[in-house]
Amino acid sequence: MTSQTDTATDKNRVIIFDTTLRDGEQSPGCSMNLDEKLRVAKALEDMGVDVIEAGFPIASNGDFEAVREVACTIRNSTVCGLARAARKDIDRAWEALKDAAQPRIHSFLSTSPLHMKFKLQMEPKDVHQAVIDSVSHARNLCPDVEWSPEDGSRTEHDFLCRCVESAIKAGARTINIPDTVGYAVPDEFAALIAMLFNRVPNIDKATISVHCHNDLGLGVANSLAAVQAGARQIECTINGIGERAGNAALEEIVMALRTRHDRMPYTTGVKSEHIMKVSRLISAITGFSVQPNKAIVGANAFAHESGIHQDGVLKNAATYEIMTPESVGLHRSTLVMGKHSGRHAFREKLKELGFALGDNAVEDAFKRFKDLADRKKDVYDEDIIALVDDEARANDRIKFVSLQVVAGSKGPQLADLELEIDGQVRDIQARGNGPVDATFNAIKKLVPNAARLQLYQVHAVTAGTDAQAEVTVRLEENGKTVNGQGADADTLVASARAYVNALNKLMVKRAKTAPPETSARGAISA
Ligand code: KIV
Ligand code: ZN
């Protein structure tokens, strides 16, 4: 349970507010379906995140359902839903949140001169009144209300102070100051927070939060500077995903506070050992792979290439490591099992890796594990993770069955494919300009679609030529993008699985009937 007392009594406790499912999911290509959102929410709860922003309920029926499901499932973290400063937005958010153990409504309205004039086309006095009305309305429904002045870092100070004071008076418990366009620099942003503490008379009645975008690569630095100036909530996302250049990265914030406790004596409730697992989950679901040199979670973050460094680390790890790989949940790849391993050992391994699967899903994953172990000498934890991620698609309407491809320099390349579509197995042959093209042409023949292939990406799950390939396929249709993933020791099978996964997601997207309020999504530029 988020320890309210912890955060209330420990003045150095920083509340971690994760917005991966809202601001993160909002970025192009990052969309997740309901099951995926639930998996992410559970992983965030297990990791000890205090607040999970689960979505923007009025944006679409899909967003509403996702927030409702997360609200009904999560018991130990506060579940938050975003709403514009309009009664219908706030009512819809409350409808989605009302069964949460700890619900929070997060309402926002732009306050910068630029946004008020061009985006809202409202006078400052009307914006100020809308702040009071919206927060009061939200507070009548929900005891925990957060208010954000969008584009707060570019808002005129007098007006910002007036709006913050009124929002607190109207009942907001948390005031979140966004650097919506990632324009601030650390000393300036810290001064803005200090200014609010100096000038807003009732500031002690609220927790001050910050929400920093990363357009200049300063999201984390700005967030930490704000904490040093008195902020006690940071809004962030896993792997820093989010609109444009993304949001401040949760893992960097948590590890910076932990590693440099000497300079920043603040704590969070995050169990940092979960970081790698959650990071991998997000990149597997969204298809946004983490750059190798990314701080904390990049593949090279704990790798030592130069001989001098390796020698130093062997003598004493602290020579070149400021934190241990174990502290972020990174363990040396362990050989899990071979082809003689049984169901029991497989189940135990799934448990150890943090997967809670039903019997049917375990059985399907076990079959694929056996198949992999037949073809691949060493099976590592990463292989199991990729395989289970791939297997967690039991509800898909289109399922991969088999693939036979004629490839090589003598051509023509030919794919012979079987798919199960709505329970019926169908097969087809297709040619192409190379084996991947032939495979995708075969899928298109069985599932005709006009989606544009935006990205085709292959990465090896482990080292070695027998490594599993993890493929990401990004498709675009009428401005909507989806990412599909597939894993297999055969790159072409992984490619077919990824394409099929993307098509399933596209169908879910199409099927979502969006109400007229869908334009709410467009109303936030962040
Ligand atoms: O960046 C931003 O301003 C936002 C708000 C909705 C908090 O995401
Ligand atoms: Zn944002």
Coordinates of C-alpha atoms and ligand atoms in Angstrom, one line a residue:
M1 CA 0.0 0.0 0.0
T2 CA 1.3 3.5 -0.8
S3 CA 2.2 4.6 2.6
Q4 CA 0.3 7.9 2.9
T5 CA 1.8 8.3 6.4
D6 CA 5.2 7.7 4.9
T7 CA 4.8 10.5 2.4
A8 CA 3.0 12.8 4.8
T9 CA 5.5 12.5 7.7
D10 CA 8.8 11.9 6.0
K11 CA 9.6 15.3 4.6
N12 CA 12.3 13.9 2.3
R13 CA 10.1 11.2 0.8
V14 CA 9.6 11.9 -3.0
I15 CA 6.3 10.5 -4.5
I16 CA 6.9 8.7 -7.7
F17 CA 4.0 9.3 -10.1
D18 CA 4.3 7.2 -13.2
T19 CA 2.6 8.4 -16.4
T20 CA 3.9 5.7 -18.8
L21 CA 0.3 4.6 -19.4
R22 CA -0.9 8.2 -20.2
D23 CA 1.8 10.6 -21.4
G24 CA 4.0 7.6 -22.5
E25 CA 1.2 5.8 -24.3
Q26 CA 0.2 9.1 -25.9
S27 CA 3.4 9.2 -28.1
P28 CA 3.1 7.9 -31.7
G29 CA 3.6 4.2 -32.0
C30 CA 3.5 3.6 -28.2
S31 CA -0.1 2.5 -27.9
M32 CA -1.0 -0.5 -25.7
N33 CA -4.1 -2.6 -25.6
L34 CA -6.1 -3.3 -22.4
D35 CA -4.2 -6.5 -21.4
E36 CA -0.9 -4.8 -22.0
K37 CA -1.9 -1.8 -19.9
L38 CA -3.0 -4.1 -17.1
R39 CA 0.4 -5.9 -17.2
V40 CA 2.2 -2.6 -17.0
A41 CA 0.1 -1.3 -14.2
K42 CA 0.7 -4.5 -12.1
A43 CA 4.4 -4.3 -12.8
L44 CA 4.4 -0.7 -11.6
E45 CA 2.4 -1.5 -8.5
D46 CA 4.8 -4.4 -7.7
M47 CA 7.8 -2.0 -8.2
G48 CA 6.4 0.3 -5.5
V49 CA 5.3 3.3 -7.7
D50 CA 3.1 5.6 -5.6
V51 CA 0.8 6.9 -8.3
I52 CA -0.1 5.3 -11.6
E53 CA -1.6 7.7 -14.2
A54 CA -3.6 5.1 -16.1
G55 CA -5.0 7.2 -19.0
F56 CA -7.2 10.0 -20.2
P57 CA -10.7 8.5 -19.8
I58 CA -12.6 10.9 -22.1
A59 CA -10.1 10.4 -25.0
S60 CA -11.8 7.2 -26.2
N61 CA -13.8 4.2 -25.0
G62 CA -10.6 2.3 -25.0
D63 CA -8.9 4.7 -22.7
F64 CA -11.9 4.8 -20.4
E65 CA -12.0 1.0 -20.2
A66 CA -8.3 0.8 -19.5
V67 CA -8.5 3.3 -16.6
R68 CA -11.5 1.5 -15.2
E69 CA -9.8 -1.9 -15.3
V70 CA -6.6 -0.6 -13.8
A71 CA -8.6 1.2 -11.1
C72 CA -10.4 -2.1 -10.3
T73 CA -7.3 -4.1 -10.2
I74 CA -4.6 -2.1 -8.5
R75 CA -4.9 -1.9 -4.7
N76 CA -1.5 -0.6 -3.5
S77 CA -0.9 2.4 -5.7
T78 CA -3.1 5.5 -6.2
V79 CA -4.7 5.3 -9.7
C80 CA -5.1 8.6 -11.5
G81 CA -7.0 9.6 -14.5
L82 CA -6.5 12.8 -16.6
A83 CA -9.2 15.3 -17.3
R84 CA -9.4 18.7 -19.0
A85 CA -11.0 21.5 -17.0
A86 CA -14.5 20.6 -18.2
R87 CA -17.3 19.0 -16.2
K88 CA -17.8 16.2 -18.8
D89 CA -14.1 15.3 -18.7
I90 CA -14.0 15.2 -14.9
D91 CA -17.3 13.2 -14.7
R92 CA -15.9 10.7 -17.2
A93 CA -12.6 10.4 -15.3
W94 CA -14.5 9.8 -12.0
E95 CA -16.7 7.2 -13.6
A96 CA -13.6 5.3 -14.6
L97 CA -11.8 5.8 -11.3
K98 CA -14.6 5.5 -8.7
D99 CA -13.8 1.8 -7.8
A100 CA -10.1 2.4 -7.2
A101 CA -8.7 1.8 -3.7
Q102 CA -7.1 5.2 -3.9
P103 CA -8.5 7.2 -6.8
R104 CA -7.1 10.6 -8.0
I105 CA -8.5 13.0 -10.6
H106 CA -5.8 15.0 -12.4
S107 CA -7.2 18.1 -14.0
F108 CA -5.2 20.5 -16.2
L109 CA -5.6 23.8 -18.0
S110 CA -3.0 25.9 -19.9
T111 CA -1.9 29.1 -18.2
S112 CA 0.9 30.5 -20.4
P113 CA 0.1 33.6 -22.5
L114 CA 0.9 31.6 -25.7
H115 CA -1.4 28.7 -24.8
M116 CA -4.2 30.9 -23.5
K117 CA -4.3 33.2 -26.5
F118 CA -3.8 30.7 -29.4
K119 CA -4.8 27.3 -28.0
L120 CA -7.6 28.1 -25.6
Q121 CA -8.6 31.5 -27.0
M122 CA -9.5 32.5 -23.5
E123 CA -8.9 35.5 -21.3
P124 CA -6.7 35.0 -18.2
K125 CA -9.7 35.8 -15.9
D126 CA -11.8 33.1 -17.6
V127 CA -8.9 30.6 -17.3
H128 CA -8.6 31.5 -13.6
Q129 CA -12.3 30.9 -13.1
A130 CA -12.2 27.6 -15.0
V131 CA -9.4 26.5 -12.6
I132 CA -11.6 27.2 -9.6
D133 CA -14.7 25.6 -11.2
S134 CA -12.9 22.5 -12.4
V135 CA -11.0 21.8 -9.2
S136 CA -14.1 22.4 -7.0
H137 CA -16.1 20.0 -9.2
A138 CA -13.4 17.3 -9.1
R139 CA -13.1 17.7 -5.4
N140 CA -16.8 17.2 -4.9
L141 CA -16.4 13.8 -6.5
C142 CA -13.0 12.7 -5.3
P143 CA -11.0 13.5 -2.2
D144 CA -7.6 13.4 -4.0
V145 CA -7.4 16.0 -6.7
E146 CA -4.3 17.1 -8.6
W147 CA -4.2 20.3 -10.7
S148 CA -1.7 21.2 -13.4
P149 CA -1.1 24.5 -15.2
E150 CA -0.1 23.2 -18.6
D151 CA 2.9 25.0 -20.0
G152 CA 3.5 26.1 -16.4
S153 CA 7.2 26.8 -16.9
R154 CA 6.4 29.5 -19.5
T155 CA 3.6 31.0 -17.4
E156 CA 3.8 34.6 -16.1
H157 CA 4.7 34.3 -12.4
D158 CA 1.9 36.5 -10.9
F159 CA -0.7 34.6 -12.9
L160 CA 0.8 31.2 -12.0
C161 CA 0.8 32.1 -8.3
R162 CA -2.9 33.3 -8.5
C163 CA -4.0 30.1 -10.2
V164 CA -2.0 27.8 -7.8
E165 CA -3.4 29.6 -4.8
S166 CA -7.0 29.3 -6.1
A167 CA -6.6 25.6 -7.1
I168 CA -5.4 24.8 -3.5
K169 CA -8.2 26.8 -2.0
A170 CA -10.7 24.9 -4.3
G171 CA -9.3 21.6 -2.9
A172 CA -6.4 20.5 -4.9
R173 CA -4.0 18.4 -2.8
T174 CA -1.3 18.2 -5.4
I175 CA -0.1 21.0 -7.6
N176 CA 1.9 19.8 -10.6
I177 CA 4.1 22.2 -12.5
P178 CA 4.7 20.9 -16.0
D179 CA 7.6 21.9 -18.2
T180 CA 5.3 20.9 -21.1
V181 CA 7.6 21.7 -24.0
G182 CA 10.9 20.8 -22.3
Y183 CA 12.2 24.4 -22.4
A184 CA 13.4 25.0 -18.8
V185 CA 16.9 24.6 -17.6
P186 CA 17.7 23.3 -14.1
D187 CA 18.5 26.5 -12.1
E188 CA 15.6 28.4 -13.7
F189 CA 13.2 25.5 -13.0
A190 CA 14.4 25.2 -9.4
A191 CA 13.9 29.0 -9.0
L192 CA 10.3 28.7 -10.3
I193 CA 9.5 26.1 -7.7
A194 CA 11.2 28.2 -5.0
M195 CA 9.3 31.3 -6.2
L196 CA 6.0 29.3 -5.6
F197 CA 7.0 28.3 -2.1
N198 CA 7.9 32.0 -1.4
R199 CA 4.8 33.6 -2.9
V200 CA 1.8 31.3 -2.6
P201 CA 0.4 31.7 0.9
N202 CA -1.3 28.3 1.2
I203 CA 1.4 26.3 -0.6
D204 CA 1.9 24.2 2.6
K205 CA -1.5 22.7 2.0
A206 CA -0.4 20.9 -1.1
T207 CA 2.3 18.6 -2.4
I208 CA 4.3 20.3 -5.2
S209 CA 4.9 18.0 -8.1
V210 CA 6.9 18.5 -11.4
H211 CA 6.4 17.0 -14.8
C212 CA 9.3 17.6 -17.1
H213 CA 9.6 16.8 -20.8
N214 CA 12.9 16.0 -22.4
D215 CA 13.2 18.2 -25.5
L216 CA 16.6 19.5 -24.4
G217 CA 17.6 16.3 -22.7
L218 CA 17.0 18.0 -19.3
G219 CA 13.9 16.2 -18.0
V220 CA 15.6 14.4 -15.2
A221 CA 18.0 17.3 -14.3
N222 CA 15.0 19.7 -14.1
S223 CA 13.0 17.2 -11.9
L224 CA 15.9 16.7 -9.5
A225 CA 16.6 20.5 -9.3
A226 CA 12.9 21.0 -8.5
V227 CA 13.1 18.4 -5.7
Q228 CA 16.0 20.3 -4.2
A229 CA 13.8 23.4 -4.3
G230 CA 11.0 21.7 -2.4
A231 CA 9.0 19.6 -4.9
R232 CA 8.0 16.2 -3.5
Q233 CA 6.4 14.5 -6.4
I234 CA 8.0 13.7 -9.7
E235 CA 6.0 12.6 -12.8
C236 CA 8.0 10.4 -15.1
T237 CA 7.8 7.4 -17.4
I238 CA 9.6 4.1 -17.8
N239 CA 12.5 4.3 -20.3
G240 CA 11.6 8.0 -20.6
I241 CA 8.9 7.3 -23.3
G242 CA 6.5 10.1 -24.0
E243 CA 5.5 12.8 -26.4
R244 CA 8.3 14.0 -28.8
A245 CA 11.6 13.5 -26.9
G246 CA 9.7 11.9 -24.0
N247 CA 9.4 12.5 -20.3
A248 CA 11.9 12.3 -17.4
A249 CA 12.9 8.7 -17.1
L250 CA 11.7 7.0 -13.9
E251 CA 14.7 4.7 -13.6
E252 CA 17.2 7.6 -13.9
I253 CA 15.4 9.6 -11.2
V254 CA 15.2 6.7 -8.8
M255 CA 18.8 5.6 -9.3
A256 CA 20.1 9.2 -9.1
L257 CA 18.4 9.7 -5.8
R258 CA 19.6 6.3 -4.5
T259 CA 23.2 6.6 -5.8
R260 CA 23.7 10.3 -4.8
H261 CA 21.9 10.2 -1.5
D262 CA 24.9 12.1 -0.1
R263 CA 24.0 15.2 -2.3
M264 CA 20.2 14.6 -2.5
P265 CA 19.0 13.1 0.8
Y266 CA 15.6 12.0 -0.6
T267 CA 14.0 8.6 -0.8
T268 CA 11.4 7.0 -3.0
G269 CA 9.3 3.9 -2.4
V270 CA 10.5 2.3 -5.6
K271 CA 12.1 -1.2 -5.4
S272 CA 14.9 -0.5 -7.8
E273 CA 15.6 -4.2 -8.3
H274 CA 12.4 -4.2 -10.5
I275 CA 13.7 -1.6 -12.9
M276 CA 15.2 -3.9 -15.6
K277 CA 12.2 -6.1 -15.7
V278 CA 9.7 -3.2 -16.1
S279 CA 12.0 -1.5 -18.6
R280 CA 12.1 -4.7 -20.7
L281 CA 8.3 -5.1 -20.4
I282 CA 7.7 -1.6 -21.8
S283 CA 10.1 -2.0 -24.7
A284 CA 8.6 -5.4 -25.5
I285 CA 5.1 -4.1 -25.5
T286 CA 5.7 -0.8 -27.3
G287 CA 8.5 -2.0 -29.6
F288 CA 10.5 1.0 -28.6
S289 CA 13.9 -0.5 -28.0
V290 CA 16.2 1.1 -25.5
Q291 CA 19.3 2.7 -27.0
P292 CA 22.4 0.6 -25.9
N293 CA 24.0 3.5 -24.0
K294 CA 20.9 4.7 -22.3
A295 CA 21.5 5.4 -18.6
I296 CA 20.5 2.6 -16.1
V297 CA 18.7 0.3 -18.6
G298 CA 20.7 0.4 -21.8
A299 CA 22.5 -2.9 -22.8
N300 CA 25.9 -1.2 -22.3
A301 CA 25.0 0.6 -19.0
F302 CA 27.0 -2.0 -17.0
A303 CA 29.3 -3.3 -19.8
H304 CA 33.0 -2.7 -19.6
E305 CA 34.8 -2.9 -22.9
S306 CA 38.2 -1.4 -22.4
G307 CA 40.9 -3.6 -20.9
I308 CA 41.8 -1.1 -18.3
H309 CA 38.2 -0.8 -17.1
Q310 CA 37.7 -4.6 -17.1
D311 CA 40.9 -5.0 -15.1
G312 CA 39.8 -2.3 -12.6
V313 CA 36.3 -3.8 -12.2
L314 CA 37.7 -7.3 -11.6
K315 CA 40.0 -5.9 -8.8
N316 CA 37.2 -3.8 -7.3
A317 CA 33.9 -3.1 -9.1
A318 CA 33.6 0.3 -7.5
T319 CA 36.5 1.5 -9.7
Y320 CA 34.2 2.0 -12.6
E321 CA 30.7 1.1 -11.3
I322 CA 28.8 3.7 -9.3
M323 CA 25.9 1.3 -8.7
T324 CA 25.7 -2.4 -8.9
P325 CA 24.0 -4.2 -11.8
E326 CA 22.0 -6.1 -9.1
S327 CA 20.6 -2.9 -7.7
V328 CA 18.6 -2.4 -10.9
G329 CA 17.7 -6.1 -11.2
L330 CA 20.4 -7.0 -13.7
H331 CA 21.7 -10.5 -13.2
R332 CA 24.3 -12.2 -15.3
S333 CA 22.4 -14.3 -17.9
T334 CA 21.8 -17.7 -16.3
L335 CA 21.5 -20.9 -18.2
V336 CA 18.0 -21.9 -17.4
M337 CA 17.3 -25.3 -18.8
G338 CA 18.0 -27.6 -21.6
K339 CA 15.7 -29.8 -23.6
H340 CA 15.4 -32.3 -20.8
S341 CA 13.9 -29.8 -18.3
G342 CA 10.3 -30.5 -17.3
R343 CA 7.2 -28.5 -16.7
H344 CA 7.9 -28.1 -13.0
A345 CA 11.3 -26.5 -13.5
F346 CA 9.8 -24.3 -16.3
R347 CA 7.0 -23.2 -13.9
E348 CA 9.5 -22.4 -11.2
K349 CA 11.6 -20.4 -13.7
L350 CA 8.5 -18.4 -14.8
K351 CA 7.8 -17.6 -11.2
E352 CA 11.4 -16.5 -10.6
L353 CA 11.1 -14.2 -13.6
G354 CA 8.0 -12.7 -12.2
F355 CA 5.4 -14.1 -14.6
A356 CA 2.0 -15.2 -13.2
L357 CA 0.4 -17.2 -16.1
G358 CA -2.7 -19.3 -16.2
D359 CA -2.4 -23.1 -16.8
N360 CA -3.2 -22.8 -20.5
A361 CA -0.7 -20.0 -21.1
V362 CA 2.0 -22.0 -19.2
E363 CA 1.3 -25.0 -21.3
D364 CA 1.6 -23.0 -24.6
A365 CA 4.7 -21.3 -23.4
F366 CA 6.2 -24.7 -22.3
K367 CA 5.6 -26.2 -25.8
R368 CA 7.4 -23.3 -27.3
F369 CA 10.2 -23.6 -24.8
K370 CA 10.7 -27.3 -25.7
D371 CA 10.7 -26.4 -29.4
L372 CA 13.3 -23.7 -28.7
A373 CA 15.4 -26.0 -26.5
D374 CA 15.5 -28.5 -29.4
R375 CA 16.9 -25.9 -31.7
K376 CA 19.0 -23.8 -29.4
K377 CA 21.8 -25.2 -27.3
D378 CA 21.6 -22.8 -24.4
V379 CA 18.3 -21.2 -23.2
Y380 CA 18.7 -18.1 -21.1
D381 CA 16.4 -16.0 -19.0
E382 CA 16.1 -13.5 -21.8
D383 CA 14.9 -16.2 -24.1
I384 CA 12.2 -17.2 -21.7
I385 CA 11.1 -13.6 -21.3
A386 CA 10.9 -13.0 -25.1
L387 CA 9.0 -16.2 -25.5
V388 CA 6.5 -15.5 -22.8
D389 CA 6.0 -11.9 -24.0
D390 CA 5.3 -13.4 -27.4
E391 CA 2.9 -16.0 -26.0
A392 CA 0.8 -13.5 -24.0
R393 CA -1.4 -12.9 -27.0
A394 CA -4.0 -15.7 -26.4
N395 CA -7.0 -13.4 -27.3
D396 CA -5.7 -12.4 -30.7
R397 CA -8.1 -13.0 -33.6
I398 CA -5.2 -13.9 -36.0
K399 CA -2.7 -16.5 -34.8
F400 CA 0.5 -17.7 -36.4
V401 CA 0.5 -21.4 -37.2
S402 CA 3.4 -22.3 -39.5
L403 CA 5.8 -20.9 -42.1
Q404 CA 8.0 -22.5 -44.7
V405 CA 10.2 -20.2 -46.8
V406 CA 12.4 -20.8 -49.8
A407 CA 15.2 -18.3 -49.6
G408 CA 18.7 -17.8 -50.9
S409 CA 20.4 -16.3 -54.0
K410 CA 18.8 -18.6 -56.6
G411 CA 15.3 -17.2 -56.0
P412 CA 12.5 -16.8 -56.4
Q413 CA 11.8 -16.4 -52.7
L414 CA 8.5 -18.1 -51.8
A415 CA 6.6 -18.2 -48.5
D416 CA 4.1 -20.9 -47.6
L417 CA 2.1 -19.7 -44.6
E418 CA -0.6 -21.0 -42.3
L419 CA -2.6 -18.6 -40.1
E420 CA -5.6 -19.3 -37.8
I421 CA -8.1 -16.5 -38.4
D422 CA -11.1 -16.4 -36.1
G423 CA -10.5 -20.1 -35.3
Q424 CA -10.1 -21.3 -38.9
V425 CA -6.8 -22.4 -40.2
R426 CA -6.0 -21.0 -43.7
D427 CA -2.9 -21.3 -45.8
I428 CA -1.4 -19.5 -48.8
Q429 CA 1.7 -19.1 -50.8
A430 CA 3.3 -15.8 -52.0
R431 CA 6.4 -14.7 -53.7
G432 CA 8.4 -11.6 -52.8
N433 CA 11.6 -9.6 -53.2
G434 CA 13.4 -11.6 -50.5
P435 CA 12.1 -13.9 -47.8
V436 CA 10.7 -11.2 -45.5
D437 CA 8.8 -9.6 -48.4
A438 CA 7.5 -13.0 -49.4
T439 CA 6.3 -13.7 -45.8
F440 CA 4.6 -10.3 -45.5
N441 CA 3.0 -10.7 -48.9
A442 CA 1.6 -14.0 -47.8
I443 CA 0.1 -12.4 -44.6
K444 CA -1.3 -9.6 -46.7
K445 CA -3.0 -12.1 -49.0
L446 CA -4.7 -13.8 -46.1
V447 CA -5.5 -10.6 -44.2
P448 CA -5.8 -7.8 -46.9
N449 CA -5.0 -4.4 -45.4
A450 CA -3.8 -1.0 -46.5
A451 CA -1.5 -0.4 -43.5
R452 CA 1.9 1.1 -44.3
L453 CA 5.0 -0.7 -42.9
Q454 CA 6.8 2.1 -41.1
L455 CA 9.5 0.1 -39.3
Y456 CA 10.9 -3.4 -39.5
Q457 CA 13.5 -4.1 -36.8
V458 CA 15.3 -7.2 -35.7
H459 CA 17.4 -7.7 -32.6
A460 CA 19.1 -10.7 -31.1
V461 CA 17.8 -11.6 -27.7
T462 CA 21.1 -13.2 -26.6
A463 CA 24.5 -13.6 -28.1
G464 CA 25.3 -16.4 -30.6
T465 CA 24.1 -17.4 -34.1
D466 CA 21.4 -19.6 -32.6
A467 CA 20.0 -16.6 -30.6
Q468 CA 16.3 -15.9 -30.8
A469 CA 15.4 -13.0 -33.0
E470 CA 13.0 -10.4 -31.5
V471 CA 11.3 -8.5 -34.4
T472 CA 9.3 -5.3 -34.2
V473 CA 6.9 -4.3 -37.0
R474 CA 5.3 -0.9 -36.9
L475 CA 2.2 -0.4 -39.1
E476 CA 0.4 2.9 -39.9
E477 CA -3.2 3.2 -41.0
N478 CA -5.1 6.5 -41.2
G479 CA -2.7 8.2 -38.9
K480 CA -2.9 5.4 -36.3
T481 CA 0.3 3.5 -35.5
V482 CA 0.8 0.2 -33.8
N483 CA 3.8 -1.9 -33.0
G484 CA 3.8 -5.7 -33.2
Q485 CA 6.5 -8.0 -31.7
G486 CA 7.5 -11.5 -32.4
A487 CA 10.2 -13.8 -31.1
D488 CA 11.6 -17.0 -32.5
A489 CA 15.0 -18.7 -33.2
D490 CA 14.0 -18.3 -36.9
T491 CA 14.1 -14.7 -37.9
L492 CA 11.4 -15.2 -40.5
V493 CA 9.0 -16.8 -38.1
A494 CA 9.6 -14.0 -35.6
S495 CA 8.9 -11.5 -38.5
A496 CA 5.6 -13.2 -39.3
R497 CA 4.6 -13.3 -35.7
A498 CA 5.5 -9.6 -35.3
Y499 CA 3.5 -8.6 -38.4
V500 CA 0.5 -10.7 -37.2
N501 CA 0.7 -9.1 -33.8
A502 CA 0.7 -5.6 -35.3
L503 CA -2.4 -6.6 -37.4
N504 CA -4.2 -7.8 -34.3
K505 CA -3.5 -4.5 -32.6
L506 CA -4.7 -2.6 -35.6
M507 CA -8.0 -4.4 -35.5
V508 CA -8.4 -3.6 -31.9
K509 CA -7.7 0.1 -32.7
R510 CA -10.2 0.1 -35.6
A511 CA -12.8 -1.6 -33.4
K512 CA -12.6 1.1 -30.7
T513 CA -15.6 3.4 -31.3
A514 CA -14.4 6.7 -30.2
P515 CA -17.0 9.2 -28.9
P516 CA -17.0 12.8 -30.2
E517 CA -14.8 13.8 -27.3
T518 CA -11.9 12.0 -28.9
S519 CA -10.6 15.4 -29.8
A520 CA -9.7 15.7 -26.1
R521 CA -6.5 13.9 -27.1
G522 CA -5.6 16.6 -29.5
A523 CA -6.2 19.2 -26.9
I524 CA -3.1 18.4 -25.0
S525 CA 0.1 19.1 -26.8
A526 CA 2.3 17.5 -24.2
Ligands
KIV1 O1 3.2 18.0 -20.3 C1 2.1 18.4 -19.8 O2 1.9 19.6 -19.6 C2 1.1 17.4 -19.4 C3 0.0 17.8 -18.6 C4 -1.3 17.2 -19.0 C5 0.4 17.5 -17.1 O3 1.3 16.2 -19.8
ZN2 ZN 3.3 15.8 -20.4

